[in-house]
Coordinates of C-alpha atoms and ligand atoms in Angstrom, one line a residue:
M1 CA -2.9 -1.7 5.2
S2 CA -4.5 -4.2 2.9
I3 CA -6.1 -3.0 -0.3
S4 CA -7.2 -4.8 -3.4
R5 CA -4.8 -5.5 -6.3
R6 CA -5.6 -2.2 -8.0
G7 CA -8.0 -0.6 -5.6
F8 CA -11.3 -1.1 -4.1
I9 CA -14.6 -2.1 -5.5
G10 CA -16.2 1.0 -7.0
S11 CA -19.2 2.5 -5.4
A12 CA -22.1 4.1 -7.2
I13 CA -20.8 7.5 -6.2
A14 CA -17.4 6.7 -7.6
A15 CA -18.9 5.6 -10.9
S16 CA -21.0 8.7 -11.2
V17 CA -18.2 11.1 -10.2
A18 CA -15.8 9.3 -12.5
S19 CA -18.0 9.8 -15.5
G20 CA -18.6 13.4 -14.4
L21 CA -14.8 13.9 -14.3
N22 CA -14.6 12.7 -17.9
E23 CA -17.0 15.3 -18.9
R24 CA -15.6 18.1 -16.8
G25 CA -12.0 17.4 -16.9
L26 CA -9.9 17.0 -13.7
N27 CA -9.3 20.6 -12.7
A28 CA -12.6 21.4 -11.1
Q29 CA -12.6 18.1 -9.2
D30 CA -9.0 18.5 -8.1
K31 CA -9.7 21.9 -6.7
A32 CA -12.8 20.8 -4.9
N33 CA -11.0 18.0 -3.2
S34 CA -7.7 19.9 -2.6
D35 CA -9.6 22.5 -0.6
A36 CA -11.5 20.0 1.6
P37 CA -12.1 20.2 4.4
A38 CA -13.5 23.7 4.5
S39 CA -11.0 24.9 7.0
G40 CA -8.2 24.6 4.5
Q41 CA -6.1 23.2 7.3
P42 CA -7.0 19.5 7.2
F43 CA -3.8 18.4 9.0
G44 CA -1.5 19.7 11.8
T45 CA 0.6 22.7 10.9
G46 CA 3.8 22.0 12.7
K47 CA 4.4 20.2 16.0
R48 CA 7.5 18.3 16.9
P49 CA 8.2 15.5 17.7
I50 CA 5.8 13.7 15.4
I51 CA 5.4 10.3 13.8
I52 CA 3.1 9.6 10.8
C53 CA 2.3 6.3 9.2
A54 CA -0.1 4.2 7.3
N55 CA -3.1 3.4 9.4
N56 CA -2.1 -0.3 10.0
G57 CA 0.6 1.1 12.2
V58 CA -1.7 3.0 14.5
N59 CA -1.4 0.5 17.4
Y60 CA 2.3 0.7 17.5
L61 CA 2.6 4.5 17.6
D62 CA 2.5 5.0 21.4
G63 CA 5.7 3.0 22.1
A64 CA 7.5 4.6 19.2
F65 CA 6.5 8.1 20.2
S66 CA 7.7 7.6 23.8
F67 CA 11.0 6.3 22.4
L68 CA 11.3 9.3 20.1
K69 CA 10.4 11.8 22.8
N70 CA 13.0 10.3 25.1
G71 CA 15.8 10.9 22.6
G72 CA 15.5 7.8 20.5
D73 CA 16.8 8.0 16.9
T74 CA 14.2 8.9 14.3
L75 CA 14.8 5.8 12.1
D76 CA 14.7 3.5 15.1
A77 CA 11.4 5.1 16.1
A78 CA 9.9 4.6 12.6
I79 CA 11.1 1.0 12.5
R80 CA 9.5 0.4 15.9
V81 CA 6.2 1.2 14.2
V82 CA 6.6 -0.9 11.1
K83 CA 8.0 -3.9 12.9
G84 CA 4.6 -4.4 14.5
P85 CA 2.8 -5.4 11.3
E86 CA 6.0 -7.2 10.1
D87 CA 5.8 -9.4 13.2
D88 CA 2.0 -9.8 13.1
P89 CA 1.0 -13.1 11.3
N90 CA -2.5 -11.8 10.8
D91 CA -1.5 -8.8 8.8
D92 CA -1.2 -10.4 5.3
S93 CA 0.3 -7.4 3.7
V94 CA 3.7 -7.2 5.4
G95 CA 6.4 -9.5 6.9
L96 CA 5.3 -12.7 8.5
G97 CA 2.0 -14.0 7.0
G98 CA 2.3 -11.7 4.0
L99 CA 0.5 -13.1 0.9
P100 CA 3.0 -14.9 -1.3
N101 CA 4.0 -14.7 -5.0
E102 CA 2.4 -16.8 -7.7
E103 CA 4.6 -19.8 -6.6
G104 CA 3.5 -19.6 -3.0
V105 CA 6.7 -18.0 -1.7
V106 CA 6.6 -14.8 0.4
E107 CA 9.0 -12.2 -1.0
L108 CA 9.4 -9.0 1.0
D109 CA 10.6 -5.5 0.0
A110 CA 11.7 -2.6 2.3
C111 CA 13.8 0.6 2.3
C112 CA 14.8 3.3 4.8
M113 CA 16.4 6.7 4.8
H114 CA 18.2 8.2 7.8
G115 CA 18.0 12.0 7.6
P116 CA 20.6 13.1 10.0
T117 CA 23.4 11.1 8.3
R118 CA 21.8 11.3 4.8
R119 CA 22.1 7.6 4.3
A120 CA 19.8 5.0 2.7
G121 CA 19.4 1.2 2.6
S122 CA 17.1 -1.1 0.7
V123 CA 16.3 -4.8 0.1
G124 CA 14.0 -6.3 -2.6
G125 CA 12.5 -9.7 -3.1
V126 CA 13.8 -11.1 0.2
R127 CA 12.6 -14.6 1.2
N128 CA 12.6 -16.2 4.7
I129 CA 13.5 -13.1 6.7
K130 CA 10.6 -11.4 8.5
N131 CA 12.0 -7.9 9.5
V132 CA 13.2 -6.6 6.2
S133 CA 12.9 -3.0 7.5
L134 CA 15.7 -3.8 9.9
V135 CA 17.6 -5.6 7.1
S136 CA 17.4 -2.4 5.0
K137 CA 18.9 -0.5 7.9
A138 CA 21.7 -3.2 8.2
V139 CA 22.4 -2.6 4.4
M140 CA 22.8 1.1 5.2
E141 CA 25.0 0.5 8.2
H142 CA 27.1 -2.5 7.3
T143 CA 27.7 -2.2 3.6
G144 CA 29.0 0.3 1.1
H145 CA 25.9 -0.4 -1.0
V146 CA 22.4 1.0 -0.9
M147 CA 20.3 -1.9 -2.3
L148 CA 20.6 -5.7 -2.1
V149 CA 18.0 -8.1 -3.7
G150 CA 17.0 -11.7 -3.7
E151 CA 19.3 -14.5 -2.5
G152 CA 22.2 -12.1 -1.9
A153 CA 20.0 -10.0 0.4
E154 CA 18.8 -13.1 2.3
R155 CA 22.4 -14.3 2.8
F156 CA 23.4 -10.9 3.9
A157 CA 20.6 -10.9 6.5
V158 CA 21.6 -14.3 7.8
A159 CA 25.2 -13.0 8.1
M160 CA 23.9 -10.1 10.1
G161 CA 22.2 -12.5 12.5
F162 CA 18.6 -12.4 11.3
P163 CA 16.9 -15.8 11.7
R164 CA 15.6 -17.6 8.6
E165 CA 12.0 -18.6 9.1
N166 CA 9.0 -19.8 7.1
L167 CA 7.0 -16.6 6.5
L168 CA 4.0 -18.4 4.9
T169 CA 1.4 -18.8 7.5
E170 CA -1.2 -21.6 7.1
R171 CA -3.9 -19.1 6.4
S172 CA -1.9 -17.3 3.7
R173 CA -0.9 -20.6 2.2
K174 CA -4.5 -21.7 1.9
I175 CA -5.6 -18.4 0.4
W176 CA -2.7 -18.8 -2.2
L177 CA -3.8 -22.4 -2.9
L178 CA -7.4 -21.3 -3.4
W179 CA -6.1 -18.7 -5.8
K180 CA -3.8 -21.1 -7.6
E181 CA -6.5 -23.8 -7.9
T182 CA -9.4 -21.6 -9.0
N183 CA -8.0 -18.5 -10.7
S184 CA -4.7 -19.4 -12.2
T185 CA -5.8 -18.3 -15.7
H186 CA -6.2 -14.7 -14.4
D187 CA -2.6 -13.9 -13.4
W188 CA 0.0 -11.2 -14.0
W189 CA 1.3 -12.5 -17.3
G190 CA 0.6 -10.4 -20.4
P191 CA 0.3 -6.6 -21.0
G192 CA -0.8 -4.5 -18.1
L193 CA -2.9 -1.4 -17.7
A194 CA -0.1 0.8 -18.9
D195 CA 0.0 -0.9 -22.3
P196 CA -1.2 1.5 -25.0
H197 CA -3.3 -1.3 -26.5
W198 CA -5.0 -2.3 -23.2
T199 CA -8.7 -2.2 -23.3
P200 CA -11.2 -2.7 -20.4
P201 CA -12.1 -6.3 -19.9
S202 CA -15.3 -7.4 -21.6
T203 CA -18.6 -7.2 -19.8
P204 CA -18.4 -9.1 -16.6
P205 CA -20.6 -12.2 -16.2
Q206 CA -24.0 -11.8 -14.9
A207 CA -24.5 -11.6 -11.1
A208 CA -26.1 -15.0 -11.1
L209 CA -23.0 -16.6 -12.6
W210 CA -20.9 -14.8 -10.0
K211 CA -23.1 -16.1 -7.2
E212 CA -22.5 -19.6 -8.6
R213 CA -18.8 -19.0 -8.9
I214 CA -18.5 -17.7 -5.3
H215 CA -20.6 -20.6 -4.0
R216 CA -18.1 -23.0 -5.7
L217 CA -15.2 -21.0 -4.2
E218 CA -16.7 -21.2 -0.8
E219 CA -17.0 -25.0 -1.1
H220 CA -13.4 -25.1 -2.3
A221 CA -12.2 -22.9 0.6
A222 CA -14.0 -25.2 3.0
R223 CA -12.3 -28.3 1.5
L224 CA -8.9 -26.5 1.9
G225 CA -9.7 -26.0 5.6
I226 CA -10.1 -22.2 5.5
E227 CA -12.0 -21.3 8.7
P228 CA -15.6 -20.1 8.0
E229 CA -15.0 -16.6 9.2
W230 CA -12.0 -16.3 6.8
R231 CA -13.7 -17.7 3.7
M232 CA -15.1 -14.5 2.3
V233 CA -11.8 -12.7 3.0
A234 CA -10.0 -15.5 1.1
I235 CA -12.4 -15.3 -1.8
R236 CA -12.0 -11.6 -1.9
R237 CA -8.2 -12.0 -2.0
V238 CA -8.5 -14.6 -4.8
L239 CA -10.8 -12.6 -7.0
S240 CA -8.8 -9.4 -6.6
P241 CA -5.3 -10.0 -5.3
P242 CA -4.5 -7.2 -2.8
T243 CA -1.5 -5.0 -2.2
G244 CA -0.6 -3.8 1.2
T245 CA 2.3 -2.0 2.9
I246 CA 3.3 0.2 5.8
H247 CA 5.2 3.4 5.6
C248 CA 6.4 5.5 8.6
S249 CA 8.2 8.8 8.9
A250 CA 9.4 10.3 12.2
L251 CA 10.6 13.8 13.2
N252 CA 12.2 14.7 16.5
D253 CA 12.2 18.0 18.4
K254 CA 15.6 18.8 16.9
G255 CA 14.2 18.6 13.4
E256 CA 16.0 15.3 12.6
M257 CA 13.9 12.9 10.5
S258 CA 13.8 9.5 8.9
G259 CA 11.5 7.2 6.9
V260 CA 10.9 3.5 6.3
T261 CA 8.6 1.5 4.1
T262 CA 8.1 -2.3 4.3
T263 CA 5.8 -4.7 2.4
S264 CA 5.1 -8.2 1.1
G265 CA 3.9 -6.3 -2.1
L266 CA 1.3 -7.4 -4.5
A267 CA -0.3 -10.7 -3.7
F268 CA 0.5 -13.5 -6.2
K269 CA 3.0 -11.3 -8.1
L270 CA 5.5 -12.8 -10.5
P271 CA 8.5 -14.1 -8.6
G272 CA 11.2 -11.3 -8.5
R273 CA 8.7 -8.5 -8.9
C274 CA 9.7 -5.5 -6.9
G275 CA 7.2 -2.8 -6.3
D276 CA 7.8 0.8 -5.2
S277 CA 8.4 0.1 -1.5
P278 CA 12.1 -0.8 -1.8
I279 CA 12.8 2.0 -4.3
I280 CA 14.4 5.0 -2.7
G281 CA 12.5 8.0 -4.1
A282 CA 9.4 6.0 -4.9
G283 CA 8.2 4.1 -1.7
C284 CA 10.1 6.4 0.6
Y285 CA 12.3 9.5 0.5
T286 CA 13.7 11.6 3.3
D287 CA 15.7 14.8 2.8
Q288 CA 17.0 16.3 6.1
D289 CA 16.6 19.8 4.7
V290 CA 13.0 19.4 3.6
G291 CA 10.9 16.4 4.9
S292 CA 10.1 12.8 4.6
A293 CA 7.4 11.0 2.6
G294 CA 6.3 7.5 1.7
A295 CA 3.6 5.6 -0.2
T296 CA 1.2 2.7 -0.2
G297 CA -0.8 1.6 -3.2
S298 CA -0.3 0.7 -6.9
G299 CA 3.5 0.4 -6.8
E300 CA 4.1 0.3 -10.6
E301 CA 2.4 3.7 -10.9
N302 CA 4.4 5.2 -8.0
I303 CA 7.7 4.1 -9.5
K304 CA 6.9 5.9 -12.7
I305 CA 6.5 9.2 -11.0
A306 CA 9.2 8.7 -8.3
G307 CA 6.4 9.7 -5.9
A308 CA 8.1 10.2 -2.6
H309 CA 11.0 12.1 -4.2
T310 CA 8.6 14.2 -6.3
I311 CA 6.7 15.2 -3.1
I312 CA 9.9 16.2 -1.3
E313 CA 11.1 18.3 -4.3
N314 CA 7.7 19.9 -4.5
M315 CA 8.0 20.9 -0.8
R316 CA 11.5 22.1 -1.4
H317 CA 10.1 24.5 -4.0
G318 CA 7.5 25.9 -1.6
M319 CA 4.4 23.6 -1.9
S320 CA 2.7 22.7 1.4
P321 CA 2.6 18.9 2.2
L322 CA -1.0 18.8 0.9
E323 CA -0.2 20.5 -2.4
A324 CA 3.0 18.5 -2.9
G325 CA 1.0 15.2 -2.5
M326 CA -1.9 16.3 -4.7
D327 CA 0.6 17.2 -7.4
A328 CA 2.1 13.7 -7.3
L329 CA -1.3 12.2 -7.6
K330 CA -2.1 14.4 -10.6
R331 CA 1.1 13.1 -12.2
I332 CA -0.3 9.6 -11.9
A333 CA -3.5 10.8 -13.5
R334 CA -1.5 12.5 -16.3
N335 CA 0.4 9.3 -17.0
Y336 CA -3.0 7.9 -18.1
N337 CA -4.0 11.1 -19.9
N338 CA -6.5 11.5 -17.2
D339 CA -8.5 8.6 -18.6
M340 CA -10.9 7.7 -15.8
N341 CA -11.6 4.3 -17.4
K342 CA -8.1 3.3 -16.4
L343 CA -7.6 5.5 -13.3
K344 CA -10.6 3.9 -11.6
F345 CA -8.6 0.7 -11.3
L346 CA -5.6 2.3 -9.5
D347 CA -5.1 3.7 -6.0
M348 CA -2.3 5.4 -4.1
T349 CA -1.9 7.0 -0.7
Y350 CA 1.0 9.3 0.3
Y351 CA 2.1 10.1 3.8
I352 CA 3.9 13.4 3.9
L353 CA 5.9 15.1 6.7
R354 CA 7.6 18.4 6.5
K355 CA 10.6 19.4 8.6
D356 CA 8.6 21.8 10.7
G357 CA 6.1 19.1 11.6
A358 CA 3.4 20.0 9.1
Y359 CA 2.0 16.9 7.5
A360 CA -0.6 15.5 5.1
G361 CA -2.1 12.3 3.9
V362 CA -3.4 12.2 0.3
S363 CA -5.1 9.5 -1.8
L364 CA -6.0 9.1 -5.4
W365 CA -9.5 7.9 -4.2
E366 CA -11.3 8.4 -1.0
G367 CA -12.1 4.7 -0.3
Y368 CA -15.4 3.6 1.0
S369 CA -17.5 6.1 2.8
D370 CA -17.5 4.1 6.0
K371 CA -13.8 3.0 5.4
P372 CA -12.0 5.9 3.9
H373 CA -8.2 6.0 3.5
K374 CA -6.5 7.2 6.6
I375 CA -3.1 8.4 7.9
A376 CA -2.2 7.6 11.5
V377 CA -0.4 10.4 13.5
H378 CA 1.2 10.8 16.9
D379 CA 2.4 14.3 18.0
G380 CA 1.5 13.8 21.7
T381 CA -1.9 12.7 20.7
R382 CA -2.4 9.5 18.7
R383 CA -5.1 9.6 16.1
S384 CA -6.2 8.5 12.6
E385 CA -7.2 11.1 10.1
V386 CA -9.0 10.7 6.8
T387 CA -6.7 11.6 3.8
V388 CA -7.6 14.2 1.2
A389 CA -8.5 12.5 -2.0
L390 CA -8.0 13.6 -5.6
F391 CA -11.1 11.7 -6.7
K392 CA -14.4 11.2 -4.9
G393 CA -15.5 7.6 -4.2
A394 CA -13.6 4.4 -4.2
S395 CA -11.6 2.9 -7.0
H396 CA -12.9 -0.2 -8.8
E397 CA -12.1 -3.8 -8.5
F398 CA -9.9 -5.3 -11.2
P399 CA -11.1 -7.3 -13.1
P400 CA -14.5 -5.6 -12.6
F401 CA -17.2 -7.2 -10.5
P402 CA -20.9 -6.9 -11.6
V403 CA -22.8 -4.1 -10.0
N404 CA -25.1 -6.3 -8.0
M405 CA -22.4 -8.4 -6.4
P406 CA -23.5 -10.7 -3.5
K407 CA -23.6 -8.6 -0.4
E408 CA -21.1 -10.7 1.5
L409 CA -18.4 -9.7 -1.0
T410 CA -19.2 -6.0 -1.0
Q411 CA -18.9 -5.5 2.7
D412 CA -16.0 -3.4 3.7
S413 CA -15.0 -5.8 6.4
V414 CA -14.1 -8.3 3.7
Y415 CA -11.7 -5.9 2.1
V416 CA -9.8 -4.1 4.7
K417 CA -8.6 -5.4 8.0
Ligands
LIG1 N1 3.1 -0.4 -3.0 C1 3.1 -1.8 -2.7 C2 3.6 -2.5 -3.9 O1 3.3 -2.2 -5.0 C3 1.9 -2.3 -2.3 C4 1.0 -1.5 -1.4 O2 1.4 -0.4 -1.0 O3 -0.1 -1.8 -1.0 O4 4.3 -3.6 -3.7

């Protein structure tokens, strides 16, 4: 699932709700959104076997579900789902074709947990190896360690028989080059949103200046040979570097479960940056006694609340999957003292599965009205369901775009594949 660097462009509704929240405080809004939809039962209440994943895995659920139903291992089933986007050169958020770091090098992160044997494996900052979900499983099975990073992880993968290959597709390389050549003064160096002295950027340039800037970017993209139909996508990526990840959790009819998360992480990140995806307890956590959960979204925020682990512990202490996830989202809000001027630039989605098959998908923001955040599910029927959001509307672009941005850049198709 590809999302912007810190969320989506804000809609008018988001802006108005956000300011409303400032006045009213979070509680009323939390309650309103926690209770939606009206049935109070937004998700399934317990069917096994079942697989849940980020919506970019929906096309890979059928095969994985048959495998699971026929007795396949839960981790192998989950990896069958995430391997699809890892292998897909057109998914620029995971594996082959993932958007690179600021030096133009693709660095991948992944982790997995196998419930029945209570084992875990993880790799961070891996170059040249496409299927890092499988490498994380190899760390779990073939080493006495849990986490390998960087060059050591790559060398381990090669020793395990994984082929080295160039992960930078031509399209991703050209998008990176467009970013490098036009936007290199707006990078990840310097204090971030979490810095106590951070202040919102000054008023964005007038729309007319943006139009001119985008026109120049389009010309530049054409000169770099980016296909016409990809130019606005590329410009969007350059102006607001996206994140993107896939998580999958699987539960069989015996109650065994596993989880896996894999990503190319934040586009144009500093080399060596690891997000939440390879962090056991943040990007993924499975406890055979309780459930399995994973995350996509603003990795730095999720690490700070150990999101997946927090959700599992919440369920262990009696919360439903939905309540457990909403509590984790509120912890992210709390970390910013519920300051909507900052929270509007973040986004986070959790995918939550309990041992009895009950599940939930929750998000900090709803996303666009015609492109809301979704969780994909297969429990005999494959479907995508809209997540329950803590805040109404969509999070904002960072740095902010002017309100009357050119239409081509505010179409959903430009943002999310
Ligand atoms: N959480 C991932 C990261 O921060 C990105 C994402 O989920 O979109 O690397």
